Amino acid sequence: MKRRDALLDAALHCFAERGVLSTGIEEIRKAAGASPSSVYHLFDGLPDLTLALLIRTFERLFTHLSERVLPTATAEAAVVALVDGHLEWIFAHRDEGRFMYQAMAMELGTHAAGALTARKAELLAPIIQHFGRFIAEGSLPPWPPLLLDVVLLGPSHEACRRFLAGAPLEPSWMRGQLPRLAWQSVKSREAHGS
């Protein structure tokens, strides 16, 4: 496990320096101080290592989101906690955030995409269940999780992508405005009954 984490940490470092598309497995192996046999004992190659790092990144992000969202008692507090928690984590883990957005823009292949989707669903289940309470009571629109994700986190994801790519967006503005805008978007939908 220690060697695996060292390789994932080295991969993150290399991806942060060079970008996902410009990094090879040999660079990661050297950065980790690992032998070729130890790398291929743990991973089938760069796509497998990239998938493992992506899953670890989502595990860390969704653990943070659960800690922020699950204690909330109202739909508004849950929405604000979700969006602010996402922004908070990205700003505190910029290399992982940058990697996550770069890797998710790539084609992962059927097996990798299926494995990632399954793990994300497992990690998101407690948050989805928590939001289900607010949907059942009518304080959130009766949308499936995918639609709620697009509406609540879509602007945050786009702002984070741009921020991490160097756009002049202020983190304080993003955290001050985007959670409230997310709440207003579902609150107004609720008021219109759609």
GROMACS .gro file of C-alpha atoms in nm:
model
  194
    1MET     CA    1   0.000   0.000   0.000
    2LYS     CA    2   0.287   0.236   0.083
    3ARG     CA    3   0.454   0.176  -0.257
    4ARG     CA    4   0.119   0.222  -0.433
    5ASP     CA    5   0.057   0.555  -0.257
    6ALA     CA    6   0.413   0.667  -0.337
    7LEU     CA    7   0.349   0.597  -0.706
    8LEU     CA    8   0.017   0.782  -0.697
    9ASP     CA    9   0.181   1.077  -0.521
   10ALA     CA   10   0.460   1.080  -0.780
   11ALA     CA   11   0.203   1.065  -1.060
   12LEU     CA   12   0.017   1.362  -0.913
   13HIS     CA   13   0.343   1.557  -0.887
   14CYS     CA   14   0.437   1.477  -1.248
   15PHE     CA   15   0.088   1.554  -1.378
   16ALA     CA   16   0.095   1.888  -1.192
   17GLU     CA   17   0.431   1.978  -1.347
   18ARG     CA   18   0.377   1.854  -1.703
   19GLY     CA   19   0.005   1.789  -1.750
   20VAL     CA   20  -0.170   1.455  -1.784
   21LEU     CA   21  -0.115   1.422  -2.158
   22SER     CA   22   0.256   1.510  -2.138
   23THR     CA   23   0.353   1.262  -1.865
   24GLY     CA   24   0.474   0.907  -1.922
   25ILE     CA   25   0.491   0.610  -1.689
   26GLU     CA   26   0.872   0.617  -1.692
   27GLU     CA   27   0.875   0.974  -1.555
   28ILE     CA   28   0.640   0.869  -1.276
   29ARG     CA   29   0.847   0.561  -1.198
   30LYS     CA   30   1.166   0.769  -1.170
   31ALA     CA   31   0.995   1.035  -0.957
   32ALA     CA   32   0.877   0.763  -0.718
   33GLY     CA   33   1.216   0.592  -0.711
   34ALA     CA   34   1.046   0.267  -0.808
   35SER     CA   35   1.172  -0.022  -1.017
   36PRO     CA   36   0.989  -0.106  -1.341
   37SER     CA   37   0.882  -0.440  -1.195
   38SER     CA   38   0.722  -0.276  -0.888
   39VAL     CA   39   0.527  -0.035  -1.108
   40TYR     CA   40   0.391  -0.310  -1.330
   41HIS     CA   41   0.325  -0.532  -1.030
   42LEU     CA   42   0.080  -0.267  -0.901
   43PHE     CA   43  -0.055  -0.116  -1.224
   44ASP     CA   44  -0.113  -0.244  -1.577
   45GLY     CA   45   0.027   0.078  -1.721
   46LEU     CA   46  -0.032   0.451  -1.730
   47PRO     CA   47  -0.410   0.430  -1.788
   48ASP     CA   48  -0.450   0.200  -1.486
   49LEU     CA   49  -0.233   0.426  -1.269
   50THR     CA   50  -0.427   0.733  -1.387
   51LEU     CA   51  -0.756   0.563  -1.302
   52ALA     CA   52  -0.628   0.470  -0.955
   53LEU     CA   53  -0.524   0.831  -0.892
   54LEU     CA   54  -0.858   0.957  -1.019
   55ILE     CA   55  -1.046   0.721  -0.786
   56ARG     CA   56  -0.829   0.828  -0.491
   57THR     CA   57  -0.896   1.193  -0.576
   58PHE     CA   58  -1.273   1.138  -0.585
   59GLU     CA   59  -1.256   0.943  -0.257
   60ARG     CA   60  -1.087   1.240  -0.092
   61LEU     CA   61  -1.321   1.497  -0.248
   62PHE     CA   62  -1.642   1.307  -0.171
   63THR     CA   63  -1.532   1.233   0.186
   64HIS     CA   64  -1.490   1.607   0.234
   65LEU     CA   65  -1.828   1.679   0.073
   66SER     CA   66  -2.001   1.423   0.294
   67GLU     CA   67  -1.849   1.582   0.604
   68ARG     CA   68  -1.987   1.918   0.494
   69VAL     CA   69  -2.329   1.811   0.360
   70LEU     CA   70  -2.454   1.530   0.587
   71PRO     CA   71  -2.485   1.740   0.906
   72THR     CA   72  -2.715   1.996   0.734
   73ALA     CA   73  -3.079   2.020   0.837
   74THR     CA   74  -3.233   2.222   0.552
   75ALA     CA   75  -3.225   2.208   0.173
   76GLU     CA   76  -3.064   2.552   0.157
   77ALA     CA   77  -2.790   2.454   0.401
   78ALA     CA   78  -2.727   2.129   0.209
   79VAL     CA   79  -2.696   2.306  -0.127
   80VAL     CA   80  -2.468   2.576   0.013
   81ALA     CA   81  -2.254   2.316   0.193
   82LEU     CA   82  -2.222   2.106  -0.124
   83VAL     CA   83  -2.108   2.391  -0.348
   84ASP     CA   84  -1.894   2.565  -0.088
   85GLY     CA   85  -1.743   2.232   0.017
   86HIS     CA   86  -1.649   2.160  -0.344
   87LEU     CA   87  -1.484   2.500  -0.384
   88GLU     CA   88  -1.311   2.474  -0.047
   89TRP     CA   89  -1.160   2.136  -0.136
   90ILE     CA   90  -1.043   2.247  -0.481
   91PHE     CA   91  -0.872   2.557  -0.343
   92ALA     CA   92  -0.698   2.349  -0.074
   93HIS     CA   93  -0.597   2.071  -0.321
   94ARG     CA   94  -0.521   2.254  -0.645
   95ASP     CA   95  -0.294   1.989  -0.796
   96GLU     CA   96  -0.556   1.718  -0.739
   97GLY     CA   97  -0.829   1.946  -0.873
   98ARG     CA   98  -0.630   2.028  -1.186
   99PHE     CA   99  -0.554   1.660  -1.239
  100MET     CA  100  -0.919   1.565  -1.186
  101TYR     CA  101  -1.044   1.811  -1.448
  102GLN     CA  102  -0.772   1.717  -1.699
  103ALA     CA  103  -0.825   1.342  -1.654
  104MET     CA  104  -1.204   1.366  -1.673
  105ALA     CA  105  -1.172   1.544  -2.009
  106MET     CA  106  -0.992   1.238  -2.152
  107GLU     CA  107  -1.153   0.924  -2.287
  108LEU     CA  108  -1.102   0.659  -2.020
  109GLY     CA  109  -1.205   0.348  -2.207
  110THR     CA  110  -1.505   0.130  -2.127
  111HIS     CA  111  -1.357  -0.066  -1.835
  112ALA     CA  112  -1.204   0.238  -1.666
  113ALA     CA  113  -1.515   0.451  -1.716
  114GLY     CA  114  -1.732   0.175  -1.570
  115ALA     CA  115  -1.505   0.130  -1.268
  116LEU     CA  116  -1.494   0.504  -1.204
  117THR     CA  117  -1.871   0.545  -1.242
  118ALA     CA  118  -1.936   0.259  -0.999
  119ARG     CA  119  -1.697   0.398  -0.736
  120LYS     CA  120  -1.834   0.752  -0.769
  121ALA     CA  121  -2.190   0.621  -0.726
  122GLU     CA  122  -2.085   0.437  -0.412
  123LEU     CA  123  -1.915   0.747  -0.271
  124LEU     CA  124  -2.205   0.976  -0.359
  125ALA     CA  125  -2.478   0.750  -0.218
  126PRO     CA  126  -2.492   0.911   0.131
  127ILE     CA  127  -2.512   1.262  -0.019
  128ILE     CA  128  -2.781   1.155  -0.268
  129GLN     CA  129  -2.979   0.995   0.015
  130HIS     CA  130  -2.947   1.312   0.222
  131PHE     CA  131  -3.071   1.527  -0.067
  132GLY     CA  132  -3.355   1.278  -0.116
  133ARG     CA  133  -3.504   1.392   0.216
  134PHE     CA  134  -3.534   1.746   0.083
  135ILE     CA  135  -3.677   1.629  -0.248
  136ALA     CA  136  -3.938   1.420  -0.061
  137GLU     CA  137  -4.045   1.717   0.150
  138GLY     CA  138  -4.069   1.940  -0.159
  139SER     CA  139  -3.789   2.182  -0.073
  140LEU     CA  140  -3.582   2.067  -0.372
  141PRO     CA  141  -3.711   1.988  -0.723
  142PRO     CA  142  -3.778   1.619  -0.792
  143TRP     CA  143  -3.485   1.583  -1.030
  144PRO     CA  144  -3.255   1.282  -1.062
  145PRO     CA  145  -2.904   1.321  -0.913
  146LEU     CA  146  -2.745   1.392  -1.251
  147LEU     CA  147  -2.967   1.694  -1.314
  148LEU     CA  148  -2.915   1.826  -0.962
  149ASP     CA  149  -2.540   1.788  -1.010
  150VAL     CA  150  -2.546   1.981  -1.339
  151VAL     CA  151  -2.751   2.266  -1.192
  152LEU     CA  152  -2.586   2.288  -0.850
  153LEU     CA  153  -2.222   2.219  -0.937
  154GLY     CA  154  -2.204   2.302  -1.309
  155PRO     CA  155  -2.108   2.669  -1.260
  156SER     CA  156  -1.868   2.574  -0.979
  157HIS     CA  157  -1.695   2.313  -1.196
  158GLU     CA  158  -1.658   2.559  -1.482
  159ALA     CA  159  -1.526   2.833  -1.253
  160CYS     CA  160  -1.277   2.590  -1.095
  161ARG     CA  161  -1.155   2.469  -1.435
  162ARG     CA  162  -1.094   2.825  -1.545
  163PHE     CA  163  -0.938   2.929  -1.214
  164LEU     CA  164  -0.699   2.631  -1.217
  165ALA     CA  165  -0.606   2.714  -1.577
  166GLY     CA  166  -0.506   3.066  -1.471
  167ALA     CA  167  -0.822   3.273  -1.524
  168PRO     CA  168  -0.837   3.581  -1.298
  169LEU     CA  169  -1.120   3.455  -1.077
  170GLU     CA  170  -1.108   3.534  -0.706
  171PRO     CA  171  -1.161   3.235  -0.473
  172SER     CA  172  -1.332   3.464  -0.220
  173TRP     CA  173  -1.581   3.578  -0.486
  174MET     CA  174  -1.641   3.219  -0.598
  175ARG     CA  175  -1.709   3.099  -0.244
  176GLY     CA  176  -1.916   3.407  -0.166
  177GLN     CA  177  -2.135   3.390  -0.475
  178LEU     CA  178  -2.156   3.043  -0.630
  179PRO     CA  179  -2.315   2.856  -0.335
  180ARG     CA  180  -2.589   3.121  -0.311
  181LEU     CA  181  -2.644   3.121  -0.686
  182ALA     CA  182  -2.682   2.742  -0.675
  183TRP     CA  183  -2.946   2.773  -0.404
  184GLN     CA  184  -3.129   3.048  -0.593
  185SER     CA  185  -3.139   2.831  -0.906
  186VAL     CA  186  -3.320   2.543  -0.734
  187LYS     CA  187  -3.522   2.767  -0.506
  188SER     CA  188  -3.664   2.955  -0.803
  189ARG     CA  189  -3.734   2.625  -0.981
  190GLU     CA  190  -3.923   2.505  -0.675
  191ALA     CA  191  -4.125   2.828  -0.671
  192HIS     CA  192  -4.222   2.770  -1.035
  193GLY     CA  193  -4.318   2.411  -0.962
  194SER     CA  194  -4.083   2.257  -1.221
   0.00000   0.00000   0.00000
